[in-house]
């Protein structure tokens, strides 16, 4: 509702009306599917009934640790001794990319890190200006929209994927990164907290806290080789639990509940 309401009182009214409409919209259905338990709980909290969790699927063959990790580094001119933090997705207000930009300000001075940002959207210009204002331009690469065929190579090139979104209902990009064996650093909210297991396949930070975000990014980047291998292995295992086959089987079971 932040797109249509700016003041706190108007956001409360808009949110209340939106949830009332959502409840009425779903009322006639025998079954409602939600991509995560967090979304199911949110729907049930607002009066939507008959909700079951059916996660989306990730193509674990296309997104894989076997993808060449050198293609994008060469394309972007990033040296082997530079770490890459990947920020991927639609550039909109709810993605909170400014949190990651503020986190970068706290860590780039002592580390050879490049932040590669892919995706287009209404907040892209805002984030580009923030990077320039903080004199971080040499540490950030804004690539805009990336073709679907190129995505696996961006995941393969990075050392860690970071997201500050508190709005994601599923987080397919996180699973795509994990399928490539990459740990995810994310805000401890909604679907992110459901997919990222802290210190196992990635790291969680306090939402909107750029200092905590910076610390967790450094935890991922500065982990020992043994720890990195473990993070990569667990990330891949997480993605495999959401394979297309697993998700399709879950969807068929949902259909069987109402047939």
XYZ file of C-alpha atoms in Angstrom:
259
model
C 0.000 0.000 0.000
C 3.032 2.310 0.137
C 2.455 3.040 -3.565
C -0.928 4.624 -2.887
C -0.632 5.798 0.740
C 2.237 7.777 2.249
C 1.014 8.736 5.705
C 0.774 6.212 8.554
C -2.979 6.685 9.050
C -3.721 6.335 5.325
C -1.567 3.172 5.150
C -3.589 1.652 8.011
C -6.866 2.417 6.249
C -5.620 1.162 2.874
C -4.240 -2.013 4.447
C -7.499 -2.703 6.285
C -9.533 -2.243 3.092
C -7.118 -4.409 1.090
C -7.308 -7.285 3.566
C -11.110 -7.057 3.648
C -11.163 -7.321 -0.150
C -8.689 -10.234 -0.099
C -10.787 -12.142 2.450
C -13.940 -11.684 0.369
C -12.154 -12.618 -2.854
C -10.936 -15.970 -1.496
C -14.130 -16.811 0.407
C -15.827 -18.858 -2.398
C -12.863 -21.180 -2.989
C -12.636 -24.717 -1.614
C -8.844 -24.498 -1.456
C -6.323 -21.673 -1.454
C -2.620 -22.307 -2.040
C 0.204 -20.274 -0.530
C 3.899 -20.576 -1.477
C 5.202 -20.579 2.113
C 4.027 -21.221 5.657
C 4.639 -17.547 6.437
C 2.137 -16.473 3.782
C -0.357 -19.142 4.855
C -0.190 -17.864 8.435
C -0.637 -14.277 7.229
C -3.704 -15.197 5.169
C -5.243 -17.195 8.017
C -4.551 -14.329 10.407
C -6.709 -12.121 8.181
C -9.574 -14.585 7.880
C -8.770 -16.559 4.727
C -9.719 -20.235 5.191
C -8.719 -23.550 3.579
C -5.104 -22.539 2.909
C -2.443 -25.154 2.104
C 1.241 -24.611 1.379
C 2.385 -25.443 -2.147
C 5.878 -24.030 -2.754
C 7.053 -22.899 -6.153
C 9.694 -25.018 -7.841
C 13.263 -24.245 -8.872
C 15.001 -25.804 -11.874
C 17.859 -27.462 -10.016
C 19.414 -28.686 -13.254
C 19.591 -25.306 -14.942
C 20.722 -23.618 -11.727
C 23.578 -25.788 -10.554
C 27.086 -25.644 -9.047
C 28.269 -26.929 -12.439
C 27.519 -23.586 -14.138
C 30.709 -21.786 -15.251
C 31.544 -19.182 -12.601
C 34.037 -17.282 -14.777
C 31.742 -16.047 -17.569
C 30.223 -13.050 -15.764
C 33.483 -12.119 -14.028
C 35.143 -11.868 -17.418
C 32.168 -10.024 -18.915
C 32.155 -7.427 -16.111
C 35.918 -7.183 -15.721
C 35.924 -8.326 -12.091
C 39.222 -9.741 -10.873
C 39.585 -13.170 -9.266
C 40.644 -11.636 -5.940
C 37.467 -9.527 -5.737
C 34.445 -10.922 -3.941
C 31.026 -10.517 -5.551
C 27.830 -9.807 -3.634
C 24.840 -10.315 -5.919
C 21.625 -8.331 -5.480
C 18.987 -9.610 -7.863
C 15.323 -8.819 -8.449
C 12.923 -6.005 -9.193
C 14.206 -2.616 -8.051
C 11.224 -1.463 -5.998
C 10.769 0.193 -2.615
C 9.855 -3.009 -0.755
C 13.162 -4.650 -1.755
C 14.981 -2.238 0.604
C 18.153 -2.197 -1.502
C 19.181 0.966 0.366
C 19.874 -1.259 3.395
C 22.452 -3.194 1.368
C 23.934 0.034 -0.026
C 24.325 1.387 3.520
C 25.860 -1.943 4.556
C 28.330 -1.726 1.664
C 29.484 1.664 2.913
C 30.635 -0.027 6.114
C 32.645 -2.838 4.527
C 34.130 -1.865 1.149
C 36.948 0.295 2.536
C 38.727 -2.745 4.006
C 37.641 -5.408 1.505
C 37.846 -5.997 -2.251
C 34.137 -6.421 -2.880
C 31.930 -5.624 -5.843
C 28.170 -5.390 -5.502
C 26.474 -6.518 -8.716
C 22.859 -5.355 -8.883
C 20.567 -6.820 -11.545
C 16.972 -5.943 -12.232
C 14.898 -2.953 -13.284
C 12.069 -1.137 -11.553
C 10.664 2.147 -10.245
C 13.299 2.578 -7.511
C 16.371 1.899 -9.670
C 17.235 5.566 -10.175
C 16.838 6.225 -6.451
C 19.324 3.471 -5.591
C 21.798 4.600 -8.261
C 21.729 8.130 -6.855
C 22.242 6.827 -3.303
C 25.318 4.885 -4.423
C 26.728 7.994 -6.127
C 25.986 10.187 -3.114
C 27.898 7.786 -0.853
C 30.860 7.647 -3.288
C 30.392 3.909 -3.789
C 30.108 3.917 -7.588
C 33.363 2.013 -8.128
C 32.069 -0.777 -5.867
C 28.641 -1.126 -7.524
C 27.603 -2.364 -10.947
C 23.954 -1.784 -11.884
C 23.229 -4.126 -14.778
C 19.505 -3.444 -15.150
C 17.350 -6.181 -16.634
C 19.255 -9.431 -17.234
C 18.032 -11.950 -19.777
C 16.713 -15.185 -18.300
C 19.358 -17.231 -20.106
C 22.113 -15.221 -18.407
C 20.853 -15.586 -14.835
C 22.596 -18.877 -13.941
C 25.957 -17.322 -14.832
C 25.359 -14.364 -12.492
C 24.552 -16.710 -9.617
C 27.592 -18.852 -10.441
C 29.888 -15.821 -10.409
C 28.894 -14.493 -6.992
C 30.261 -15.423 -3.596
C 27.025 -14.604 -1.814
C 23.557 -13.343 -2.677
C 22.068 -10.624 -0.480
C 18.471 -9.489 -0.042
C 17.016 -6.948 2.362
C 13.423 -7.531 1.280
C 10.846 -7.919 4.039
C 8.059 -8.429 1.515
C 8.937 -11.627 -0.349
C 6.194 -14.243 -0.291
C 8.494 -16.956 -1.617
C 11.914 -15.877 -2.832
C 12.621 -17.825 -6.016
C 15.847 -15.908 -6.609
C 17.161 -17.117 -3.257
C 16.490 -20.723 -4.229
C 18.108 -20.210 -7.628
C 21.221 -18.924 -5.865
C 21.156 -21.847 -3.436
C 20.728 -24.297 -6.322
C 24.041 -22.925 -7.612
C 25.554 -23.623 -4.200
C 25.614 -20.003 -3.062
C 24.793 -18.900 0.504
C 22.160 -16.218 0.986
C 22.297 -13.286 3.401
C 18.775 -12.036 4.012
C 16.509 -10.023 6.277
C 14.838 -12.141 8.942
C 11.284 -11.717 7.625
C 8.506 -13.638 5.844
C 9.727 -16.117 3.206
C 13.395 -15.234 3.651
C 13.371 -16.559 7.204
C 11.697 -19.742 5.992
C 14.321 -20.517 3.340
C 17.510 -19.246 4.959
C 18.733 -21.316 7.902
C 21.065 -19.097 9.904
C 24.709 -20.212 9.807
C 23.686 -23.323 7.842
C 22.867 -22.301 4.258
C 23.281 -18.574 4.819
C 22.852 -15.806 7.373
C 19.905 -13.778 8.663
C 20.105 -10.160 9.787
C 17.714 -7.869 11.581
C 15.359 -6.218 9.054
C 16.365 -2.659 8.024
C 19.597 -2.926 10.072
C 22.478 -2.080 7.723
C 25.124 -2.696 10.397
C 23.857 -6.222 11.041
C 23.545 -6.739 7.282
C 27.194 -5.745 6.806
C 28.296 -8.102 9.568
C 26.429 -11.045 8.066
C 27.767 -10.381 4.550
C 31.278 -10.421 6.004
C 30.492 -13.648 7.863
C 29.673 -15.297 4.534
C 32.603 -13.801 2.648
C 35.233 -14.378 5.334
C 34.226 -17.905 6.309
C 36.939 -20.542 6.196
C 37.148 -22.824 3.160
C 35.624 -25.649 5.177
C 32.759 -23.407 6.302
C 32.185 -22.174 2.740
C 31.976 -25.731 1.453
C 29.442 -26.548 4.162
C 27.355 -23.449 3.359
C 27.428 -24.345 -0.330
C 26.460 -27.954 0.312
C 23.562 -27.017 2.593
C 22.362 -24.344 0.170
C 22.181 -26.896 -2.619
C 20.351 -29.370 -0.365
C 17.773 -26.696 0.468
C 17.143 -25.973 -3.210
C 16.680 -29.652 -4.004
C 13.811 -29.804 -1.510
C 12.036 -27.326 -3.806
C 12.761 -29.064 -7.100
C 10.152 -28.875 -9.873
C 9.249 -32.515 -9.260
C 8.713 -31.967 -5.517
C 6.622 -28.879 -6.129
C 4.540 -30.594 -8.806
C 3.862 -33.529 -6.476
C 2.713 -31.091 -3.781
C 0.399 -29.363 -6.244
C -1.159 -32.680 -7.307
C -1.784 -33.546 -3.650
C -3.535 -30.195 -3.228
C -5.777 -30.923 -6.211
C -6.639 -34.326 -4.774
C -7.952 -32.629 -1.638
C -10.798 -31.018 -3.567
C -11.450 -33.494 -6.396
